[in-house]
Tab-separated table of C-alpha atoms in Angstrom:
chain	number	residue	atom	x	y	z
I	1471	MET	CA	92.120	-11.678	-139.901
I	1472	LYS	CA	89.905	-9.015	-138.244
I	1473	ILE	CA	86.563	-7.498	-139.195
I	1474	GLY	CA	85.978	-3.947	-137.980
I	1475	TYR	CA	82.791	-1.899	-137.811
I	1476	TRP	CA	82.376	1.812	-137.780
I	1477	LEU	CA	79.294	4.034	-137.674
I	1478	ALA	CA	79.907	7.495	-139.203
I	1479	ALA	CA	77.451	10.240	-138.166
I	1480	ALA	CA	77.382	13.765	-139.444
I	1481	ALA	CA	79.533	14.909	-136.536
I	1482	GLY	CA	82.315	12.393	-137.125
I	1483	CYS	CA	83.197	8.760	-136.959
I	1484	ALA	CA	83.584	6.650	-133.845
I	1485	PRO	CA	84.010	2.938	-133.221
I	1486	CYS	CA	80.827	1.144	-132.215
I	1487	CYS	CA	82.134	-2.227	-131.105
I	1488	ASN	CA	85.257	-4.263	-130.821
I	1489	ALA	CA	86.855	-5.819	-133.837
I	1490	LEU	CA	85.850	-9.449	-134.356
I	1491	SER	CA	88.550	-12.038	-134.874
I	1492	ILE	CA	87.810	-14.958	-137.168
I	1493	SER	CA	90.237	-17.756	-137.550
I	1494	ARG	CA	91.029	-19.324	-140.856
I	1495	ALA	CA	89.717	-22.866	-141.172
I	1496	LYS	CA	91.837	-25.634	-142.678
I	1497	SER	CA	89.214	-26.890	-145.119
I	1498	ILE	CA	87.810	-24.634	-147.778
I	1499	THR	CA	84.096	-24.280	-147.851
I	1500	ARG	CA	81.887	-21.477	-149.116
I	1501	SER	CA	81.508	-20.259	-145.483
I	1502	ASN	CA	85.205	-20.351	-144.762
I	1503	PHE	CA	86.107	-18.621	-147.953
I	1504	ILE	CA	83.832	-15.698	-147.291
I	1505	GLN	CA	84.829	-15.359	-143.673
I	1506	SER	CA	88.539	-15.507	-144.450
I	1507	THR	CA	88.395	-12.907	-147.256
I	1508	ALA	CA	86.099	-10.268	-145.876
I	1509	SER	CA	88.300	-7.972	-143.846
I	1510	VAL	CA	86.565	-4.713	-143.120
I	1511	ILE	CA	82.954	-3.492	-143.161
I	1512	PHE	CA	82.130	0.258	-142.931
I	1513	PHE	CA	78.674	1.668	-142.142
I	1514	SER	CA	77.922	5.307	-142.580
I	1515	ASP	CA	74.566	6.853	-141.582
I	1516	ILE	CA	72.875	9.095	-144.243
I	1517	VAL	CA	70.109	10.890	-142.305
I	1518	GLY	CA	67.847	13.225	-144.189
I	1519	SER	CA	69.228	12.145	-147.558
I	1520	SER	CA	65.742	11.503	-148.919
I	1521	PRO	CA	62.296	13.226	-148.513
I	1522	ALA	CA	61.072	10.239	-146.620
I	1523	CYS	CA	63.684	10.872	-143.906
I	1524	ALA	CA	62.741	14.498	-143.447
I	1525	ALA	CA	60.831	14.647	-140.150
I	1526	ASP	CA	60.209	17.200	-137.447
I	1527	LYS	CA	63.222	17.429	-135.187
I	1528	ASP	CA	61.106	16.362	-132.208
I	1529	LYS	CA	60.158	13.135	-133.997
I	1530	ASN	CA	62.129	10.104	-135.012
I	1531	PRO	CA	62.794	9.837	-138.798
I	1532	ARG	CA	60.764	7.147	-140.606
I	1533	TYR	CA	63.948	5.730	-142.249
I	1534	ILE	CA	67.646	5.823	-141.681
I	1535	GLU	CA	69.691	5.032	-144.743
I	1536	SER	CA	73.244	3.790	-144.561
I	1537	GLU	CA	76.091	3.135	-146.920
I	1538	VAL	CA	77.756	-0.253	-146.372
I	1539	GLN	CA	81.173	-1.026	-147.714
I	1540	MET	CA	82.844	-4.372	-147.579
I	1541	LYS	CA	86.538	-4.568	-148.272
I	1542	TYR	CA	88.054	-7.897	-149.339
I	1543	GLY	CA	91.518	-9.291	-149.616
I	1544	ASP	CA	93.073	-6.570	-147.402
I	1545	ASP	CA	96.177	-8.357	-146.445
I	1546	SER	CA	99.760	-8.940	-147.823
I	1547	LYS	CA	98.586	-11.749	-150.110
I	1548	GLY	CA	95.268	-10.356	-151.220
I	1549	ASN	CA	94.059	-8.144	-153.966
I	1550	PRO	CA	92.075	-5.428	-152.085
I	1551	ARG	CA	88.677	-4.546	-153.506
I	1552	THR	CA	85.726	-2.826	-152.065
I	1553	ARG	CA	81.911	-3.230	-152.748
I	1554	GLY	CA	79.250	-0.978	-151.409
I	1555	VAL	CA	75.538	-1.102	-150.985
I	1556	LEU	CA	72.822	1.248	-149.565
I	1557	VAL	CA	70.586	-0.178	-146.834
I	1558	ARG	CA	67.426	1.413	-145.379
I	1559	ARG	CA	66.414	0.862	-141.762
I	1560	PHE	CA	62.773	1.124	-140.727
I	1561	THR	CA	62.525	3.032	-137.439
I	1562	GLY	CA	58.872	2.137	-136.939
I	1563	ASP	CA	58.038	5.834	-136.332
I	1564	SER	CA	56.504	8.708	-138.325
I	1565	THR	CA	54.410	6.290	-140.457
I	1566	PRO	CA	50.807	6.693	-141.632
I	1567	TYR	CA	49.907	3.292	-140.022
I	1568	SER	CA	47.671	2.644	-137.000
I	1569	PHE	CA	48.240	-0.232	-134.618
I	1570	PRO	CA	45.236	-2.035	-133.401
I	1571	ARG	CA	45.739	-4.887	-130.946
I	1572	SER	CA	43.336	-7.772	-130.510
I	1573	PRO	CA	43.716	-10.710	-128.085
I	1574	VAL	CA	43.780	-14.166	-129.646
I	1575	SER	CA	42.377	-16.996	-127.462
I	1576	LEU	CA	44.692	-19.924	-126.999
I	1577	VAL	CA	42.399	-23.008	-126.659
I	1578	LYS	CA	44.467	-26.098	-127.441
I	1579	GLU	CA	45.010	-28.347	-124.525
I	1580	TRP	CA	48.532	-29.853	-124.689
I	1581	PRO	CA	49.201	-33.299	-123.282
I	1582	GLU	CA	51.414	-33.794	-120.269
I	1583	SER	CA	54.394	-34.883	-122.468
I	1584	ALA	CA	55.451	-33.214	-125.712
I	1585	PRO	CA	53.794	-35.078	-128.658
I	1586	PHE	CA	56.358	-34.063	-131.234
I	1587	THR	CA	58.370	-36.495	-133.295
I	1588	GLN	CA	61.677	-36.132	-135.123
I	1589	LYS	CA	59.754	-35.892	-138.360
I	1590	ASP	CA	57.939	-32.765	-137.160
I	1591	PHE	CA	61.301	-30.925	-137.061
I	1592	PHE	CA	62.530	-32.167	-140.437
I	1593	ARG	CA	63.609	-29.359	-142.894
I	1594	ALA	CA	63.834	-29.622	-146.679
I	1595	ASP	CA	67.307	-28.224	-146.359
I	1596	GLU	CA	69.211	-30.189	-143.654
I	1597	GLY	CA	72.519	-28.653	-144.750
I	1598	ASP	CA	74.789	-26.719	-142.561
I	1599	ASP	CA	73.005	-23.598	-141.241
I	1600	GLU	CA	76.168	-21.697	-140.916
I	1601	ASN	CA	76.757	-22.032	-144.687
I	1602	PHE	CA	73.187	-20.917	-145.439
I	1603	TYR	CA	73.597	-17.820	-143.243
I	1604	THR	CA	77.200	-16.964	-143.998
I	1605	LEU	CA	76.446	-13.987	-146.310
I	1606	PRO	CA	74.993	-11.054	-144.271
I	1607	ARG	CA	71.414	-10.332	-145.284
I	1608	LEU	CA	71.014	-6.647	-144.669
I	1609	VAL	CA	67.355	-6.762	-145.635
I	1610	TYR	CA	63.931	-7.156	-143.912
I	1611	HIS	CA	62.070	-10.337	-143.877
I	1612	ILE	CA	58.833	-8.709	-143.002
I	1613	ASP	CA	57.323	-5.478	-144.457
I	1614	GLU	CA	57.489	-2.012	-142.932
I	1615	PRO	CA	54.005	-2.078	-141.347
I	1616	ALA	CA	54.869	-5.340	-139.531
I	1617	VAL	CA	58.153	-3.870	-138.333
I	1618	ALA	CA	56.439	-0.659	-137.139
I	1619	SER	CA	53.719	-2.570	-135.237
I	1620	LEU	CA	56.401	-4.643	-133.397
I	1621	THR	CA	58.451	-1.513	-132.656
I	1622	GLN	CA	55.372	0.123	-131.204
I	1623	TYR	CA	54.533	-2.983	-129.162
I	1624	TYR	CA	58.031	-3.031	-127.667
I	1625	ARG	CA	57.825	0.627	-126.735
I	1626	ASP	CA	54.480	0.030	-124.930
I	1627	ASN	CA	55.530	-3.264	-123.134
I	1628	ILE	CA	59.164	-3.050	-122.217
I	1629	LYS	CA	60.007	-0.733	-119.346
I	1630	PRO	CA	62.998	1.735	-119.463
I	1631	GLY	CA	66.004	0.411	-117.546
I	1632	SER	CA	65.357	-3.227	-118.609
I	1633	SER	CA	67.997	-5.769	-119.555
I	1634	ILE	CA	66.944	-7.303	-122.887
I	1635	LEU	CA	68.145	-10.426	-124.795
I	1636	ASP	CA	67.300	-10.831	-128.433
I	1637	ILE	CA	67.736	-14.369	-129.612
I	1638	CYS	CA	68.028	-15.285	-133.351
I	1639	SER	CA	68.976	-11.666	-133.827
I	1640	SER	CA	70.426	-9.897	-136.909
I	1641	TRP	CA	71.437	-6.435	-138.155
I	1642	VAL	CA	68.222	-5.001	-136.720
I	1643	SER	CA	66.212	-5.925	-133.531
I	1644	HIS	CA	63.210	-3.689	-134.285
I	1645	TYR	CA	63.467	-1.915	-130.986
I	1646	PRO	CA	62.561	1.769	-130.703
I	1647	LEU	CA	65.462	4.109	-131.351
I	1648	GLU	CA	65.489	5.344	-127.790
I	1649	PHE	CA	66.074	1.820	-126.401
I	1650	LYS	CA	69.812	2.164	-127.059
I	1651	ASP	CA	69.933	4.941	-124.486
I	1652	ASN	CA	67.220	4.136	-121.934
I	1653	MET	CA	67.784	0.366	-121.446
I	1654	LYS	CA	70.293	-1.070	-119.046
I	1655	ARG	CA	71.566	-3.740	-121.554
I	1656	ILE	CA	70.659	-5.097	-124.905
I	1657	SER	CA	72.367	-8.408	-125.671
I	1658	ALA	CA	71.910	-10.700	-128.657
I	1659	THR	CA	72.690	-14.059	-130.104
I	1660	GLY	CA	72.358	-14.847	-133.798
I	1661	MET	CA	73.836	-16.756	-136.683
I	1662	ASN	CA	75.803	-14.160	-138.506
I	1663	PRO	CA	78.524	-12.147	-136.650
I	1664	LEU	CA	78.618	-9.516	-139.402
I	1665	GLU	CA	74.889	-8.879	-139.016
I	1666	LEU	CA	75.150	-8.607	-135.295
I	1667	MET	CA	78.126	-6.265	-135.706
I	1668	ALA	CA	75.895	-4.001	-137.803
I	1669	ASN	CA	73.217	-3.893	-135.059
I	1670	ASP	CA	73.985	-0.548	-133.350
I	1671	GLN	CA	71.477	-1.084	-130.623
I	1672	LEU	CA	73.295	-3.897	-129.040
I	1673	THR	CA	75.471	-3.654	-125.911
I	1674	ASP	CA	77.045	-7.013	-126.547
I	1675	TYR	CA	76.477	-10.079	-128.784
I	1676	GLU	CA	77.629	-13.553	-129.414
I	1677	ALA	CA	77.272	-15.394	-132.721
I	1678	ARG	CA	75.742	-18.808	-132.008
I	1679	ASN	CA	73.990	-21.581	-133.981
I	1680	LEU	CA	71.258	-22.571	-131.519
I	1681	ASN	CA	70.322	-25.604	-133.622
I	1682	VAL	CA	73.755	-26.997	-132.872
I	1683	ASN	CA	74.294	-25.601	-129.387
I	1684	PRO	CA	70.837	-24.865	-127.788
I	1685	THR	CA	72.372	-23.039	-124.829
I	1686	LEU	CA	72.604	-19.324	-123.911
I	1687	PRO	CA	75.941	-17.921	-122.816
I	1688	TYR	CA	74.506	-15.919	-119.920
I	1689	GLU	CA	74.075	-16.309	-116.145
I	1690	ASP	CA	70.840	-17.317	-114.448
I	1691	ASN	CA	68.277	-14.520	-113.878
I	1692	SER	CA	70.147	-12.047	-116.088
I	1693	PHE	CA	67.302	-10.469	-118.205
I	1694	ASP	CA	63.985	-8.748	-117.735
I	1695	VAL	CA	62.886	-9.449	-121.296
I	1696	VAL	CA	63.809	-11.903	-123.996
I	1697	THR	CA	62.603	-11.324	-127.518
I	1698	CYS	CA	62.570	-13.563	-130.648
I	1699	VAL	CA	61.456	-12.102	-134.022
I	1700	VAL	CA	60.055	-14.297	-136.759
I	1701	SER	CA	62.627	-17.031	-136.152
I	1702	ILE	CA	61.156	-19.757	-133.879
I	1703	ASP	CA	59.990	-21.635	-136.940
I	1704	TYR	CA	63.643	-22.385	-137.786
I	1705	LEU	CA	64.514	-23.992	-134.501
I	1706	ILE	CA	64.824	-27.724	-134.359
I	1707	LYS	CA	65.206	-27.742	-130.538
I	1708	PRO	CA	62.794	-25.062	-129.503
I	1709	ILE	CA	61.811	-26.518	-126.148
I	1710	GLU	CA	65.442	-26.808	-125.085
I	1711	ILE	CA	66.090	-23.306	-126.225
I	1712	LEU	CA	63.047	-21.963	-124.399
I	1713	LYS	CA	64.217	-23.720	-121.237
I	1714	GLU	CA	67.379	-21.704	-121.575
I	1715	VAL	CA	65.352	-18.572	-122.098
I	1716	ARG	CA	63.469	-19.300	-118.843
I	1717	ARG	CA	66.768	-19.863	-117.058
I	1718	VAL	CA	68.242	-16.492	-118.044
I	1719	LEU	CA	65.082	-14.551	-117.321
I	1720	LYS	CA	64.725	-12.892	-113.930
I	1721	PRO	CA	61.632	-13.863	-111.855
I	1722	GLY	CA	58.763	-11.840	-113.237
I	1723	GLY	CA	60.615	-11.483	-116.539
I	1724	LYS	CA	58.852	-12.054	-119.793
I	1725	VAL	CA	59.458	-13.593	-123.233
I	1726	ILE	CA	58.022	-11.908	-126.255
I	1727	ILE	CA	57.941	-14.092	-129.330
I	1728	SER	CA	56.718	-12.393	-132.565
I	1729	GLN	CA	55.668	-14.154	-135.689
I	1730	SER	CA	54.364	-13.308	-139.152
I	1731	ASN	CA	53.701	-15.561	-142.115
I	1732	ARG	CA	56.964	-15.295	-143.988
I	1733	CYS	CA	59.864	-17.772	-143.833
I	1734	PHE	CA	62.587	-19.517	-145.762
I	1735	PRO	CA	60.545	-22.584	-146.574
I	1736	SER	CA	63.637	-24.790	-147.008
I	1737	LYS	CA	64.779	-23.968	-143.386
I	1738	ALA	CA	61.456	-23.874	-141.622
I	1739	ILE	CA	60.456	-27.091	-139.790
I	1740	SER	CA	57.969	-29.348	-141.606
I	1741	MET	CA	55.096	-29.115	-139.082
I	1742	TRP	CA	55.301	-25.344	-139.178
I	1743	LEU	CA	54.737	-25.328	-142.937
I	1744	ASN	CA	51.618	-27.419	-142.558
I	1745	MET	CA	50.021	-25.011	-140.111
I	1746	ASN	CA	48.153	-21.754	-140.400
I	1747	ASP	CA	48.687	-18.577	-138.454
I	1748	ARG	CA	46.379	-19.562	-135.545
I	1749	GLN	CA	48.013	-22.975	-135.261
I	1750	HIS	CA	51.387	-21.285	-135.140
I	1751	LEU	CA	50.379	-19.401	-132.041
I	1752	GLU	CA	49.046	-22.575	-130.390
I	1753	LEU	CA	52.280	-24.357	-131.243
I	1754	ILE	CA	54.386	-21.552	-129.631
I	1755	ASN	CA	52.219	-21.747	-126.535
I	1756	GLY	CA	52.834	-25.469	-126.444
I	1757	TYR	CA	56.603	-24.996	-126.641
I	1758	LEU	CA	56.487	-22.525	-123.803
I	1759	GLN	CA	54.434	-24.842	-121.627
I	1760	TYR	CA	56.896	-27.714	-122.192
I	1761	ALA	CA	59.801	-25.377	-121.325
I	1762	GLY	CA	58.212	-24.699	-117.880
I	1763	PHE	CA	56.287	-21.493	-118.549
I	1764	GLY	CA	52.595	-21.085	-117.681
I	1765	LYS	CA	49.931	-20.470	-120.311
I	1766	ALA	CA	50.826	-17.599	-122.694
I	1767	GLN	CA	48.908	-14.657	-123.971
I	1768	ALA	CA	48.544	-14.064	-127.726
I	1769	TYR	CA	47.771	-10.918	-129.687
I	1770	ASP	CA	47.215	-9.878	-133.258
I	1771	ILE	CA	49.032	-6.625	-133.645
I	1772	THR	CA	48.912	-6.383	-137.461
I	1773	ALA	CA	49.165	-2.764	-138.539
I	1774	SER	CA	46.330	-0.978	-140.368
I	1775	VAL	CA	47.622	0.583	-143.622
I	1776	PRO	CA	45.505	3.272	-145.327
I	1777	GLY	CA	44.377	2.115	-148.762
I	1778	GLU	CA	46.080	-1.256	-148.471
I	1779	ARG	CA	44.220	-4.478	-147.744
I	1780	PHE	CA	47.111	-6.969	-147.890
I	1781	ASN	CA	50.193	-6.407	-145.667
I	1782	ASP	CA	52.189	-8.825	-143.513
I	1783	PRO	CA	50.388	-9.938	-140.407
I	1784	MET	CA	52.154	-9.653	-137.004
I	1785	PHE	CA	51.339	-11.723	-133.904
I	1786	ILE	CA	52.709	-11.793	-130.416
I	1787	VAL	CA	52.918	-14.673	-127.952
I	1788	GLU	CA	54.000	-13.433	-124.461
I	1789	VAL	CA	54.400	-15.170	-121.187
I	1790	THR	CA	55.932	-14.180	-117.751
I	1791	LYS	CA	58.296	-16.384	-115.785
C-alpha cells in the first residue's frame, strides 16, 4: 500500500516527495483501518483564486488555497472513492497586523533536580496517541495573527543557509515562504505522516511518536535551529526530548519554542492545564535547564490587530547551546 503526494502549480504537476509505504497491521484498529485504506492524496495549489490572495507580484500572497483529494480503496479488492476538501494556508505576509515584541523576565529559580512527579504528566486521555492523531488535521490550531507573528519572528531570527529541524511538526511549519529556497535543510518529525507529506517546505521528515520514543533520528551537531510550535504541552518526557534537541544542535545553535494558550485539553499534561501563560514560560525554561541548556530568553510576540482586542497570544522561549 502506498501513499503518494503531488503539488500541482499553474505551470504543471511535479512530485514533491517520495511515496510513503505503510504496512498493513494484523489487528484491526481505527488507526490501522484508515492507514490501510487511504491510498493516494493529491494537493493542488490554487493561487489567486480569491480576492484575499491577490497581492502585488513583488509581495507574498496572504493566503495559499489548495484542493486536497484523498482516494480510498484503490486496489484490486477495494471500491475506489475520492473525497476532496479545500484548505487555506496562512503565509504570514501581506496582513494588516503589526508585530511588537516585548521581553518577558524569567524569574523562577529551579532546584538542582527536577521536581516533577509522574502525576504532573498525567493526561485525561492516556489512550494511544497514534490513534488520536491518525486522521490528518489540515487546519490551524492558532489564529492567523499568531501564525503571522511567528512567521515574522522566524524571518528575523533564523539566518539564510541554516539547517532547521521542526519537532512535533504537521502540514505547516509556519516558516516564511522563502525558507524553502534559502535554507540548507528543513527536516521534521511529527505524529502524522500524511500531514508531514503535505508540508511542502520540508527537505525530509520522519513520522515519530516522541511520547513513546523520545529520541531524534539525526546525528550529533546536525542543526543550526530546532523549532517546536505549540506542542511542548503534549510531551510526557519533555526533558528527555530536549536533551535530544541539544544533542542534534550544533555548538552555537538555538532552540525556539513557541507557545499560545490553545490546546487539546485531553492530551495536554495536567500541570500545564493548571498554569497560566507566564507560568508556562517559566516551565519551559525549567525543562531547558534540566536538559542541559543555560537560562533562556522569553518574549511576548503577540500580533497587534486593528480593531480587535482579543486574538491568540504568542510567546517565544529561546536558548542557545
